[in-house]
XYZ file of N, CA and C in Angstrom:
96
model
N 7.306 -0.268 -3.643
C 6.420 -1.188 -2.915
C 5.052 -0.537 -2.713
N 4.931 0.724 -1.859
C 3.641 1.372 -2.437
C 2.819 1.553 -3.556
N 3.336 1.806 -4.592
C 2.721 1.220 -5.975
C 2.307 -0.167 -6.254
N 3.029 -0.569 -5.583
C 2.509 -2.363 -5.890
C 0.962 -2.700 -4.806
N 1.096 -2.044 -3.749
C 0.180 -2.006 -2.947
C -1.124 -1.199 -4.041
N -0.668 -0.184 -4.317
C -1.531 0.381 -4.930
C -2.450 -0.169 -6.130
N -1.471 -0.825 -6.983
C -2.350 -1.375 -8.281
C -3.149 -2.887 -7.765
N -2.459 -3.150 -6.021
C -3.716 -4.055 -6.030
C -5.174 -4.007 -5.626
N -5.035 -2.651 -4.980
C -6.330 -2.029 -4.486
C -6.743 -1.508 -5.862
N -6.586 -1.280 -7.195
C -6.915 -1.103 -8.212
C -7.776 0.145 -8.497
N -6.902 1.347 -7.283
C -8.063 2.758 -7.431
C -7.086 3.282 -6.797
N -7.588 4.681 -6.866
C -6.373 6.370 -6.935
C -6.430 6.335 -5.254
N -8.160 6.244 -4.873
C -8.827 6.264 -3.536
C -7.942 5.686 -2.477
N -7.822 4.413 -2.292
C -6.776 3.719 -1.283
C -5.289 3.835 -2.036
N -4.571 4.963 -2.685
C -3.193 4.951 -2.680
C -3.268 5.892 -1.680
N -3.930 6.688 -1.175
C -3.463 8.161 -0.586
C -3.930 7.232 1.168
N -5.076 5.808 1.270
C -5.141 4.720 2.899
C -3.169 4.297 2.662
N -2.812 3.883 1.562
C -1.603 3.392 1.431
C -0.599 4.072 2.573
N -0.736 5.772 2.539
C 0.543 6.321 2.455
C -0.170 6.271 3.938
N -1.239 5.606 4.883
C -1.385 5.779 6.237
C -0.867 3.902 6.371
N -0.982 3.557 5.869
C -0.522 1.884 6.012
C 0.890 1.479 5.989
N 1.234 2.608 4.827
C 2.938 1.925 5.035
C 3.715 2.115 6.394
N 3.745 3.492 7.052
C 4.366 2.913 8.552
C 3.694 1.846 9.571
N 2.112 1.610 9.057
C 1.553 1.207 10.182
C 2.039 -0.640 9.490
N 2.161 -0.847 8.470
C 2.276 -2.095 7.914
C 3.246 -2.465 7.242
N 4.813 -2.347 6.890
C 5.655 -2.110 6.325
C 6.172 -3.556 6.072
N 5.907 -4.347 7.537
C 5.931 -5.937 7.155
C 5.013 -6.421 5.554
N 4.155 -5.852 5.550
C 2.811 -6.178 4.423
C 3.754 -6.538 3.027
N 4.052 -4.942 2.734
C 4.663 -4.431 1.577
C 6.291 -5.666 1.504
N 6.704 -5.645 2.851
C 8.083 -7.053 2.299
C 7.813 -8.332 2.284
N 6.693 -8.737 2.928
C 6.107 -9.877 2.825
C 5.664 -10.352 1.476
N 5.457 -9.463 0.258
C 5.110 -9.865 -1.175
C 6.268 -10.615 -1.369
């Protein structure tokens, strides 16, 4: 699910905001 987050931000830059989003947003990532 992080990867999927990732290729939609479409940069290396927000995978490493990702890994501060997934506890803060975890609804986000199951909501796809």
């Amino acid at each position: 699910r992080i990867l999927k987050v990732g290729r939609r931000h479409g940069d290396a830059a927000p995978m490493a905001i990702v890994e501060l989003v997934e506890p803060s947003a975890p609804a986000e990532a199951g909501a796809e």
